Coordinates of C-alpha atoms and ligand atoms in Angstrom, one line a residue:
X1091 CA 23.2 -8.3 2.1
X1092 CA 24.1 -7.2 -1.0
X1093 CA 23.1 -3.3 -1.5
X1094 CA 20.6 -3.2 -3.9
X1095 CA 19.3 0.4 -5.4
X1096 CA 15.7 0.1 -3.9
X1097 CA 17.4 -0.1 -0.3
X1098 CA 17.7 3.3 -0.6
X1099 CA 14.8 4.4 -2.5
X1100 CA 11.4 5.7 -1.3
X1101 CA 8.4 5.1 -3.2
X1102 CA 5.5 7.0 -3.6
X1103 CA 2.1 5.5 -4.5
X1104 CA 0.1 7.1 -7.1
X1105 CA -3.7 6.3 -7.4
X1106 CA -4.4 7.6 -10.9
X1107 CA -8.0 8.2 -10.8
X1108 CA -7.7 10.5 -7.8
X1109 CA -4.6 12.1 -8.4
X1110 CA -4.6 14.9 -11.0
X1111 CA -7.3 15.4 -14.1
X1112 CA -5.7 16.9 -17.1
X1113 CA -9.1 17.0 -19.2
X1114 CA -11.9 18.0 -17.0
X1115 CA -13.5 14.9 -17.2
X1116 CA -13.3 14.4 -13.0
X1117 CA -10.8 11.4 -13.3
X1118 CA -7.2 11.7 -13.0
X1119 CA -5.4 10.4 -16.0
X1120 CA -1.6 9.8 -17.0
X1121 CA -1.1 13.4 -18.4
X1122 CA -2.1 14.4 -14.9
X1123 CA 0.6 12.5 -13.7
X1124 CA 3.1 13.8 -15.8
X1125 CA 2.3 17.3 -15.2
X1126 CA 2.9 16.9 -11.6
X1127 CA 6.4 15.1 -11.5
X1128 CA 8.2 18.2 -10.7
X1129 CA 6.6 18.3 -7.5
X1130 CA 7.0 14.6 -7.3
X1131 CA 10.9 15.4 -7.9
X1132 CA 11.1 18.2 -5.3
X1133 CA 9.8 15.8 -2.9
X1134 CA 12.5 13.5 -3.6
X1135 CA 11.0 10.3 -4.3
X1136 CA 12.6 8.4 -6.8
X1137 CA 9.9 5.6 -7.6
X1138 CA 6.4 6.0 -8.7
X1139 CA 4.1 2.7 -8.1
X1140 CA 1.4 3.6 -10.3
X1141 CA -2.2 1.7 -9.1
X1142 CA -3.5 -0.1 -12.1
X1143 CA -4.1 2.1 -15.4
X1144 CA -4.7 -1.0 -17.7
X1145 CA -8.2 -1.3 -19.2
X1146 CA -10.8 -2.1 -17.1
X1147 CA -14.7 -2.2 -16.5
X1148 CA -14.0 -0.7 -13.1
X1149 CA -16.1 -3.1 -10.9
X1150 CA -12.8 -2.8 -8.5
X1151 CA -11.3 0.8 -9.5
X1152 CA -9.0 -1.0 -12.0
X1153 CA -8.3 -4.1 -10.2
X1154 CA -10.2 -5.5 -12.6
X1155 CA -8.6 -5.9 -15.7
X1156 CA -9.8 -6.5 -19.1
X1157 CA -6.4 -6.3 -20.9
X1158 CA -3.0 -6.1 -19.7
X1159 CA -1.8 -4.5 -22.9
X1160 CA -3.8 -1.5 -22.9
X1161 CA -4.5 1.4 -20.8
X1162 CA -7.6 2.6 -20.1
X1163 CA -8.9 5.2 -22.3
X1164 CA -10.1 7.2 -19.1
X1165 CA -6.6 7.4 -18.0
X1166 CA -5.0 7.9 -21.5
X1167 CA -3.2 5.9 -24.1
X1168 CA 0.0 3.6 -24.8
X1169 CA 2.1 6.1 -26.0
X1170 CA 1.0 8.8 -22.8
X1171 CA 2.4 5.7 -21.1
X1172 CA 5.5 5.4 -22.7
X1173 CA 5.9 9.4 -22.6
X1174 CA 5.4 8.9 -18.8
X1175 CA 8.1 6.5 -18.4
X1176 CA 10.4 8.2 -20.5
X1177 CA 10.2 11.2 -18.9
X1178 CA 10.5 9.8 -15.1
X1179 CA 13.7 8.5 -16.4
X1180 CA 14.7 11.9 -17.4
X1181 CA 14.1 13.1 -13.5
X1182 CA 15.9 9.9 -12.1
X1183 CA 12.7 8.2 -11.3
X1184 CA 11.2 5.0 -12.1
X1185 CA 7.7 3.7 -12.5
X1186 CA 6.5 0.5 -11.1
X1187 CA 3.5 -1.1 -12.3
X1188 CA 0.5 -2.8 -10.2
X1189 CA 0.5 -6.6 -11.4
X1190 CA -3.0 -7.6 -10.7
X1191 CA -2.8 -11.6 -11.8
X1192 CA -4.8 -13.3 -9.2
X1193 CA -7.8 -12.6 -10.9
X1194 CA -8.8 -10.9 -14.4
X1195 CA -12.0 -9.0 -14.9
X1196 CA -14.8 -11.1 -16.2
X1197 CA -14.6 -9.2 -19.4
X1198 CA -11.1 -10.2 -19.9
X1199 CA -11.0 -12.1 -23.4
X1200 CA -9.9 -15.3 -21.9
X1201 CA -13.0 -15.6 -19.3
X1202 CA -15.5 -14.5 -22.0
X1203 CA -14.5 -17.6 -24.0
X1204 CA -14.0 -19.7 -20.7
X1205 CA -17.3 -19.2 -19.7
X1206 CA -18.9 -20.7 -23.0
X1207 CA -18.5 -24.2 -22.8
X1208 CA -16.7 -26.7 -20.4
X1209 CA -14.6 -27.7 -23.4
X1210 CA -13.3 -24.0 -24.5
X1211 CA -9.6 -24.3 -25.0
X1212 CA -9.5 -21.4 -22.3
X1213 CA -11.7 -23.0 -19.9
X1214 CA -8.5 -24.1 -17.4
X1215 CA -7.7 -20.2 -17.1
X1216 CA -10.0 -20.2 -14.6
X1217 CA -11.6 -22.2 -11.7
X1218 CA -15.1 -24.1 -12.0
X1219 CA -16.7 -26.6 -10.1
X1220 CA -20.0 -28.2 -10.6
X1221 CA -22.8 -27.3 -8.4
X1222 CA -26.5 -26.2 -8.7
X1223 CA -28.0 -23.0 -8.2
X1224 CA -28.1 -22.2 -4.7
X1225 CA -25.7 -24.5 -3.5
X1226 CA -22.0 -23.5 -4.0
X1227 CA -19.5 -25.9 -3.8
X1228 CA -18.2 -24.9 -0.7
X1229 CA -18.0 -22.4 2.3
X1230 CA -15.0 -20.0 0.8
X1231 CA -16.0 -16.6 1.1
X1232 CA -15.2 -13.5 -1.1
X1233 CA -13.3 -10.9 0.9
X1234 CA -15.7 -8.2 -0.3
X1235 CA -18.7 -10.6 1.4
X1236 CA -20.8 -13.3 0.1
X1237 CA -19.6 -16.4 -1.4
X1238 CA -16.5 -16.8 -3.3
X1239 CA -18.5 -18.8 -6.0
X1240 CA -20.8 -17.4 -8.8
X1241 CA -22.7 -19.5 -10.7
X1242 CA -22.8 -19.6 -14.5
X1243 CA -25.7 -20.0 -16.4
X1244 CA -23.8 -21.2 -19.7
X1245 CA -22.4 -24.5 -18.3
X1246 CA -24.2 -24.9 -15.1
X1247 CA -21.1 -24.7 -13.0
X1248 CA -19.4 -22.3 -10.5
X1249 CA -16.3 -20.2 -10.8
X1250 CA -14.1 -19.0 -8.4
X1251 CA -13.7 -15.3 -7.0
X1252 CA -12.2 -14.3 -3.9
X1253 CA -13.1 -11.0 -4.7
X1254 CA -15.8 -9.1 -6.8
X1255 CA -18.0 -11.6 -9.4
X1256 CA -16.5 -9.5 -12.0
X1257 CA -13.0 -10.5 -10.8
X1258 CA -12.9 -14.2 -11.7
X1259 CA -9.7 -16.0 -10.2
X1260 CA -7.0 -17.4 -12.7
X1261 CA -5.9 -21.1 -12.4
X1262 CA -2.4 -20.9 -11.9
X1263 CA -1.8 -24.4 -11.8
X1264 CA -2.5 -23.8 -15.7
X1265 CA 0.9 -23.9 -17.2
X1266 CA -0.6 -21.9 -19.8
X1267 CA -1.9 -19.2 -17.5
X1268 CA 1.8 -18.8 -15.7
X1269 CA 3.4 -18.7 -19.8
X1270 CA 0.7 -15.6 -20.8
X1271 CA 1.7 -14.0 -17.4
X1272 CA 5.6 -14.2 -18.2
X1273 CA 5.1 -12.9 -21.5
X1274 CA 2.8 -9.9 -20.1
X1275 CA 5.8 -9.3 -17.6
X1276 CA 8.2 -9.2 -20.0
X1277 CA 6.2 -6.8 -22.5
X1278 CA 6.0 -4.1 -19.6
X1279 CA 10.1 -4.8 -18.7
X1280 CA 10.8 -4.0 -22.1
X1281 CA 8.9 -0.9 -21.8
X1282 CA 11.3 0.3 -19.2
X1283 CA 9.2 0.0 -16.0
X1284 CA 11.4 -0.3 -13.2
X1285 CA 9.5 -3.2 -10.9
X1286 CA 6.0 -4.5 -10.2
X1287 CA 4.0 -4.3 -7.1
X1288 CA 1.9 -8.0 -6.9
X1289 CA -1.5 -7.4 -5.9
X1290 CA -2.6 -10.2 -3.3
X1291 CA 0.0 -12.4 -4.8
X1292 CA -0.1 -14.8 -1.6
X1293 CA -3.4 -15.9 -3.1
X1294 CA -2.4 -17.5 -6.3
X1295 CA -1.0 -21.0 -4.5
X1296 CA -4.6 -21.2 -3.6
X1297 CA -6.5 -24.9 -3.1
X1298 CA -10.1 -23.7 -3.0
X1299 CA -11.2 -27.7 -2.3
X1300 CA -9.3 -28.0 0.9
X1301 CA -10.2 -24.1 2.0
X1302 CA -6.8 -22.8 1.2
X1303 CA -6.5 -19.1 0.0
X1304 CA -3.2 -17.5 1.2
X1305 CA -0.1 -19.4 1.4
X1306 CA -1.1 -22.5 -0.7
X1307 CA 1.6 -25.1 -1.6
X1308 CA 2.8 -23.9 -5.0
X1309 CA 3.1 -20.1 -4.1
X1310 CA 6.6 -20.2 -3.6
X1311 CA 7.6 -22.3 -6.4
X1312 CA 5.5 -20.3 -8.8
X1313 CA 7.5 -17.0 -7.9
X1314 CA 10.3 -18.7 -8.3
X1315 CA 9.3 -19.6 -11.8
X1316 CA 8.1 -16.1 -12.4
X1317 CA 11.8 -14.8 -11.2
X1318 CA 13.4 -17.2 -13.6
X1319 CA 11.1 -16.3 -16.6
X1320 CA 10.7 -12.6 -16.3
X1321 CA 12.9 -10.2 -14.0
X1322 CA 15.3 -12.4 -12.4
X1323 CA 18.5 -11.2 -15.0
X1324 CA 17.1 -7.6 -13.9
X1325 CA 17.8 -5.2 -11.6
X1326 CA 14.0 -4.4 -10.8
X1327 CA 12.2 -3.9 -7.4
X1328 CA 9.3 -6.5 -6.8
X1329 CA 6.8 -6.0 -3.8
X1330 CA 4.3 -8.3 -3.0
X1331 CA 1.1 -7.7 -1.4
X1332 CA 0.7 -10.3 1.3
X1333 CA -2.1 -9.9 4.2
X1334 CA -1.5 -13.5 5.6
X1335 CA 2.6 -12.9 6.2
X1336 CA 4.5 -13.7 9.0
X1337 CA 8.2 -13.0 9.0
X1338 CA 8.9 -16.4 8.5
X1339 CA 6.8 -16.0 5.4
X1340 CA 8.5 -12.9 4.5
X1341 CA 11.7 -14.3 4.8
X1342 CA 10.5 -16.9 1.9
X1343 CA 9.6 -14.1 -0.2
X1344 CA 12.5 -11.9 0.3
X1345 CA 15.9 -14.0 1.2
X1346 CA 17.9 -13.3 -2.0
X1347 CA 19.2 -16.5 -2.0
X1348 CA 15.8 -18.1 -2.9
X1349 CA 15.4 -15.8 -5.7
X1350 CA 11.7 -14.5 -5.4
X1351 CA 10.9 -11.1 -4.6
X1352 CA 12.8 -7.9 -3.4
X1353 CA 10.3 -7.6 -0.5
X1354 CA 6.6 -7.9 0.8
X1355 CA 3.8 -5.4 2.2
X1356 CA 2.7 -7.2 5.4
X1357 CA -0.1 -6.3 7.0
X1358 CA 0.2 -7.7 11.1
X1359 CA -0.1 -3.8 12.1
X1360 CA -3.4 -3.3 10.1
X1361 CA -5.3 -5.6 12.6
X1362 CA -4.4 -3.9 16.0
X1363 CA -7.2 -1.6 15.9
X1364 CA -10.1 -3.9 15.5
X1365 CA -11.6 -6.5 17.8
X1366 CA -9.4 -9.7 17.5
X1367 CA -11.3 -12.6 15.5
X1368 CA -13.7 -9.6 14.4
X1369 CA -13.4 -7.6 11.0
X1370 CA -11.9 -4.5 10.4
X1371 CA -15.1 -2.5 11.1
X1372 CA -15.3 -3.9 14.5
X1373 CA -13.2 -1.0 16.0
X1374 CA -11.1 -1.1 18.9
X1375 CA -8.6 1.8 20.1
X1376 CA -4.6 0.9 19.0
X1377 CA -2.3 0.0 22.4
X1378 CA 0.8 1.3 21.5
X1379 CA 2.8 -1.4 23.0
X1380 CA 1.3 -3.8 20.6
X1381 CA 2.4 -1.7 17.5
X1382 CA 5.9 -1.8 18.7
X1383 CA 5.7 -5.6 19.4
X1384 CA 4.8 -6.0 15.7
X1385 CA 7.0 -3.7 13.9
X1386 CA 9.7 -4.9 16.2
X1387 CA 9.3 -8.4 15.2
X1388 CA 9.5 -7.4 11.3
X1389 CA 12.4 -5.4 12.1
X1390 CA 14.4 -7.9 14.1
X1391 CA 13.8 -11.3 12.2
X1392 CA 14.2 -9.7 8.9
X1393 CA 17.5 -8.3 9.7
X1394 CA 20.3 -9.8 7.4
X1395 CA 17.7 -12.5 5.9
X1396 CA 15.4 -10.4 3.8
X1397 CA 13.9 -7.0 3.5
X1398 CA 11.0 -4.9 5.0
X1399 CA 8.7 -2.3 3.4
X1400 CA 7.4 0.2 5.5
X1401 CA 4.1 1.7 5.0
X1402 CA 1.2 3.5 6.6
X1403 CA -1.2 3.9 4.1
X1404 CA -2.4 2.7 0.8
X1405 CA -5.6 3.2 -1.2
X1406 CA -7.1 0.4 1.0
X1407 CA -6.6 1.7 4.2
X1408 CA -7.9 4.9 6.1
X1409 CA -5.4 8.0 6.4
X1410 CA -2.7 7.7 8.8
X1411 CA -3.2 11.0 10.5
X1412 CA -6.7 10.4 11.2
X1413 CA -6.3 6.8 12.5
X1414 CA -3.5 6.7 14.9
X1415 CA -2.7 10.8 14.7
X1416 CA -4.6 13.7 15.4
X1417 CA -6.2 15.2 12.3
X1418 CA -7.6 18.2 14.7
X1419 CA -5.3 20.7 16.7
X1420 CA -2.2 18.4 16.3
X1421 CA -2.5 17.4 12.7
X1422 CA 0.8 18.6 11.5
X1423 CA 2.7 17.6 14.8
X1424 CA 1.3 14.3 14.6
X1425 CA 1.6 13.8 10.7
X1426 CA 5.6 14.2 11.1
X1427 CA 5.5 12.3 14.4
X1428 CA 4.3 9.3 12.1
X1429 CA 6.5 10.0 9.4
X1430 CA 9.6 10.0 11.5
X1431 CA 8.4 6.7 13.3
X1432 CA 8.4 4.8 10.1
X1433 CA 11.1 6.4 8.1
X1434 CA 13.5 5.8 10.8
X1435 CA 12.9 2.2 10.4
X1436 CA 15.2 -0.4 8.4
X1437 CA 13.3 -1.2 4.9
X1438 CA 12.1 0.6 1.6
X1439 CA 9.4 3.2 2.5
X1440 CA 6.4 4.2 0.6
X1441 CA 4.5 7.4 0.9
X1442 CA 0.9 7.5 -0.3
X1443 CA -0.1 10.2 -2.3
X1444 CA -1.5 13.1 0.3
X1445 CA 0.3 11.5 3.0
X1446 CA 3.2 14.2 2.7
X1447 CA 0.3 16.7 2.9
X1448 CA -1.2 15.2 6.0
X1449 CA -4.4 14.7 4.2
X1450 CA -7.1 13.2 6.3
X1451 CA -9.9 11.0 5.9
X1452 CA -12.7 11.6 3.5
X1453 CA -14.8 13.7 5.8
X1454 CA -18.1 12.1 4.2
X1455 CA -21.2 12.6 6.5
X1456 CA -23.8 10.2 4.9
X1457 CA -23.2 6.0 4.3
X1458 CA -24.5 7.0 0.7
X1459 CA -21.4 9.3 0.0
X1460 CA -19.0 5.9 0.5
X1461 CA -18.8 4.7 -3.4
X1462 CA -16.1 1.8 -2.7
X1463 CA -17.5 -1.9 -3.6
X1464 CA -16.5 -3.0 -0.2
X1465 CA -18.0 -0.3 1.8
X1466 CA -21.4 -0.7 0.0
X1467 CA -21.1 -4.6 0.3
X1468 CA -20.3 -3.8 4.1
X1469 CA -23.2 -1.4 4.7
X1470 CA -25.5 -3.6 3.0
X1471 CA -25.0 -6.7 4.9
X1472 CA -24.6 -4.9 8.5
X1473 CA -28.1 -3.3 7.9
X1474 CA -29.5 -6.9 6.9
X1475 CA -27.8 -8.0 10.1
X1476 CA -29.6 -5.1 12.2
X1477 CA -26.6 -2.8 13.1
X1478 CA -27.7 0.9 13.4
X1479 CA -27.1 3.5 10.7
X1480 CA -24.5 5.0 13.2
X1481 CA -22.7 2.2 14.0
X1482 CA -22.3 1.5 10.1
X1483 CA -21.4 5.2 9.5
X1484 CA -18.8 5.0 12.7
X1485 CA -16.8 2.1 10.8
X1486 CA -16.9 3.3 7.4
X1487 CA -15.3 7.0 8.4
X1488 CA -12.8 5.2 10.2
X1489 CA -12.1 2.4 7.9
X1490 CA -13.3 2.5 4.5
X1491 CA -11.4 2.7 1.8
X1492 CA -13.1 5.7 0.2
X1493 CA -10.7 7.4 3.1
X1494 CA -7.9 7.1 1.0
X1495 CA -9.5 7.7 -2.3
X1496 CA -10.8 11.6 -2.3
X1497 CA -9.1 13.7 -5.2
X1498 CA -5.6 15.0 -4.4
X1499 CA -5.6 18.5 -2.8
X1500 CA -3.4 20.5 -5.0
X1501 CA -4.7 23.9 -4.1
X1502 CA -7.5 25.4 -2.1
X1503 CA -9.9 26.1 -4.9
X1504 CA -13.6 24.3 -4.8
X1505 CA -12.3 21.0 -6.6
X1506 CA -8.8 21.3 -5.0
X1507 CA -7.1 21.9 -8.1
X1508 CA -7.6 18.0 -9.0
X1509 CA -9.7 19.0 -11.7
X1510 CA -11.5 21.8 -13.4
X1511 CA -14.9 19.2 -14.0
X1512 CA -17.2 17.3 -11.6
X1513 CA -14.5 15.1 -9.3
X1514 CA -15.5 11.2 -9.6
X1515 CA -15.4 11.3 -6.0
X1516 CA -16.1 14.3 -3.6
X1517 CA -13.1 16.7 -2.7
X1518 CA -12.4 17.1 1.0
X1519 CA -13.6 20.2 2.1
X1520 CA -10.4 20.8 4.3
X1521 CA -8.4 21.4 0.9
X1522 CA -9.2 25.1 2.0
X1523 CA -6.0 24.6 4.5
X1524 CA -4.8 21.3 3.3
X1525 CA -3.3 21.4 0.0
X1526 CA -0.2 21.2 -2.1
X1527 CA 0.3 24.9 -3.1
X1528 CA 0.2 25.9 0.9
X1529 CA 2.3 23.3 1.9
X1530 CA 5.1 24.2 -0.4
X1531 CA 5.0 27.9 0.8
X1532 CA 5.3 26.8 4.1
X1533 CA 8.9 25.9 5.8
X1534 CA 7.1 24.2 8.4
X1535 CA 4.6 21.8 6.4
X1536 CA 4.3 18.2 6.4
X1537 CA 5.9 18.2 3.0
X1538 CA 9.0 19.8 4.0
X1539 CA 9.4 17.2 6.9
X1540 CA 8.9 14.6 4.4
X1541 CA 11.8 15.7 2.0
X1542 CA 14.3 15.6 4.9
X1543 CA 13.1 12.5 5.7
X1544 CA 13.3 11.3 2.0
X1545 CA 17.2 13.1 1.9
X1546 CA 18.4 11.7 5.0
X1547 CA 17.9 8.4 3.7
X1548 CA 19.7 9.2 0.5
X1549 CA 22.6 10.9 2.5
X1550 CA 22.8 8.5 5.8
X1551 CA 23.8 5.1 5.2
X1552 CA 22.7 4.2 9.1
X1553 CA 19.4 4.7 7.9
X1554 CA 19.7 2.1 5.3
X1555 CA 21.8 -0.5 7.3
X1556 CA 21.8 0.0 10.8
X1557 CA 20.8 -2.5 13.0
X1558 CA 17.3 -1.5 15.0
X1559 CA 16.9 -2.1 18.6
X1560 CA 13.5 -1.3 20.5
X1561 CA 13.7 0.5 23.9
X1562 CA 10.7 0.8 26.5
X1563 CA 8.7 -2.2 25.0
X1564 CA 6.1 -1.3 27.8
X1565 CA 5.9 2.0 27.8
X1566 CA 1.9 3.0 26.3
X1567 CA 3.1 6.6 25.1
X1568 CA 6.7 6.8 23.8
X1569 CA 7.7 4.8 20.9
X1570 CA 11.5 5.0 20.9
X1571 CA 14.4 2.9 19.2
X1572 CA 18.0 3.0 18.0
X1573 CA 19.6 2.6 14.9
X1574 CA 23.2 1.4 14.7
X1575 CA 26.0 1.1 12.3
X1576 CA 29.7 1.0 12.0
X1577 CA 30.0 2.5 16.0
X1578 CA 27.2 5.1 15.4
X1579 CA 24.0 5.2 17.0
X1580 CA 20.7 7.1 16.2
X1581 CA 17.9 7.6 18.6
X1582 CA 14.3 7.7 17.4
X1583 CA 12.1 9.1 19.6
X1584 CA 8.5 9.5 19.5
X1585 CA 5.5 10.6 21.6
X1586 CA 2.5 9.1 20.3
X1587 CA -0.1 11.5 21.9
X1588 CA -1.1 15.0 22.5
X1589 CA -0.2 15.1 25.9
X1590 CA 3.7 15.8 27.3
X1591 CA 5.9 13.0 28.3
X1592 CA 9.1 12.4 30.1
X1593 CA 11.8 10.6 28.7
X1594 CA 15.6 9.5 29.5
X1595 CA 18.3 8.2 27.7
X1596 CA 22.0 8.0 29.0
X1597 CA 23.8 10.4 27.2
X1598 CA 23.5 13.5 25.0
X1599 CA 22.3 13.7 21.7
X1600 CA 23.1 15.9 18.4
X1601 CA 19.8 16.6 17.0
X1602 CA 19.3 15.1 13.2
X1603 CA 15.5 16.3 12.6
X1604 CA 12.9 17.2 14.9
X1605 CA 9.0 18.2 14.4
X1606 CA 9.7 21.1 17.1
X1607 CA 12.1 23.6 17.5
X1608 CA 15.2 22.1 19.3
X1609 CA 18.2 22.8 20.6
X1610 CA 21.1 21.4 18.4
X1611 CA 22.5 19.5 21.6
X1612 CA 20.3 17.9 23.8
X1613 CA 20.7 16.3 27.3
X1614 CA 18.6 13.0 27.0
X1615 CA 18.8 12.6 30.4
X1616 CA 15.8 14.6 31.4
X1617 CA 13.6 15.3 28.4
X1618 CA 10.2 16.4 28.7
X1619 CA 8.5 15.3 25.1
X1620 CA 5.9 17.8 24.0
X1621 CA 2.4 16.5 22.2
X1622 CA 3.3 14.5 19.4
X1623 CA 7.0 15.5 19.5
X1624 CA 9.1 13.3 17.5
X1625 CA 13.1 13.6 16.8
X1626 CA 16.0 11.7 15.7
X1627 CA 19.1 12.1 17.5
X1628 CA 23.1 10.9 17.0
X1629 CA 24.2 10.0 20.2
X1630 CA 27.7 11.7 20.9
X1631 CA 29.8 10.7 24.4
Ligands
LIG3020 O1 -6.4 -5.6 -1.9 C1 -6.1 -6.9 -1.3 C2 -7.4 -7.0 -0.2 O2 -7.0 -8.0 0.3 C3 -8.0 -5.9 0.2 O3 -9.1 -6.0 -0.7 C4 -8.4 -5.9 1.6 O4 -8.8 -7.0 1.6 C5 -9.4 -4.9 1.8 O5 -9.0 -3.6 1.1 C6 -9.3 -4.4 3.3 O6 -10.2 -4.9 4.0 C7 -5.8 -5.8 -3.1 C8 -5.8 -4.1 -3.7 O7 -5.1 -3.4 -3.2 C9 -7.4 -3.6 -3.6 O8 -7.6 -2.5 -4.0 C10 -8.3 -4.9 -4.6 O9 -9.4 -4.5 -4.6 C11 -8.2 -6.4 -4.3 O10 -6.6 -6.3 -3.9 C12 -8.5 -7.0 -5.2 O11 -7.5 -7.1 -6.6
LIG3021 CA1 -9.0 12.8 -16.9

């Protein structure tokens, strides 16, 4: 495949609301982000993905947009946005914007018009069906719980919303809608952004009458049109959020010949610690061979035919060190192990703010502490179904989206250096030990491990281009694989748990990177891996 700049990049996701507050209102903002560019540059990332900062009533923390051309006053102004883009450029960094175009806010001017009357010119921007109160058009459910249809008094019809009722779905079949979106995307491209992360993009081809949400019949047609009408001739990074993707589907998006997107986020691994067929709240321990199967399938089936994204975390997922690592005694070791496992693979890695510090889940102890719409809806509906309070709390502590959204931990002060005011979501009290100031002062911190992994990707083409091959598929404790390129082989070996494990591979290896002190050359024939030990070795004769 032709080499693209984003194949060598590492993306850092910023959740602006929780990153850095510059004016003491308890909410992170653009000037806060700007003040932390030296920190991000030091980490070595070259692309920043900003979760939405557009004007929004905030029913879903900015994923409900009321004006795609405006910055929400809580985050700053368009002037400040331009300054951020310019200062990033000075530092060799690009900004990618969150593109949320499956739905708008119900307070967007289009919807305000559309709901007024059946013959309003904007009516067809959204999806309406006849019905009577209490009898929605069909059984389609919202991803946040309850029906996907909301009755609208003004005209006596229902509108579709796959998320919050304040997030009505756009009607992509309407060419006028698509034209508006291309225009808006071109506006941001002209402002100098480096690309887009596309929110739930696999929903835009929906066919609600046939119950089709993801991967609808016209999805790829729309994306090819988008490519032609907007970023196709520019060299941008585009990544689609695709919960329902298989590798076959992944190749449809990212095969360069099809001219759609650079890559997608796929979520198959996310389902491995829930009871199959049930909701993410129905917990089950991860079985390591299952994880290998999923990752290896994507690594192998995308080889030469598309491009993977690599991520453990985002603003919708619990913290990886609390999820599949150990957020107690082996927090540092396990955070580094997980980083090594992921960054050793082929694809573009994404780091979610605080992951580079080994930040943990929120540490909330009461159901009321959880503020996210999805958490609240779940608690309400499970209470009604008779679940115990303990059950609900256990699920939230493990899986709630709030876990990723507590303020970034900059220092050990009570508000973690995030704000001088009252943070919109409580700071995790463990900021006393886990924070950026501490990490920067400690050579052995998780931060510097990430820094090394990022640097390695820039310096070693084998990390970008090497072919992946899984070892020990059935082993329940060790995740090991190789990357090979131009006669060179790297071995990546990770002990996924807190007990020792023995490992053996034919030959000797030069240690490229490890999360423990290790000899420079290691005989790999008989190795005892220490708890959560992870290493990258270049194989020698
Ligand atoms: O997320 C898509 C999505 O499906 C998630 O809401 C997911 O279902 C949930 O977090 C896990 O169960 C995107 C955004 O990332 C998310 O923040 C938004 O809430 C959602 O779209 C609607 O825009
Ligand atoms: Ca602020």
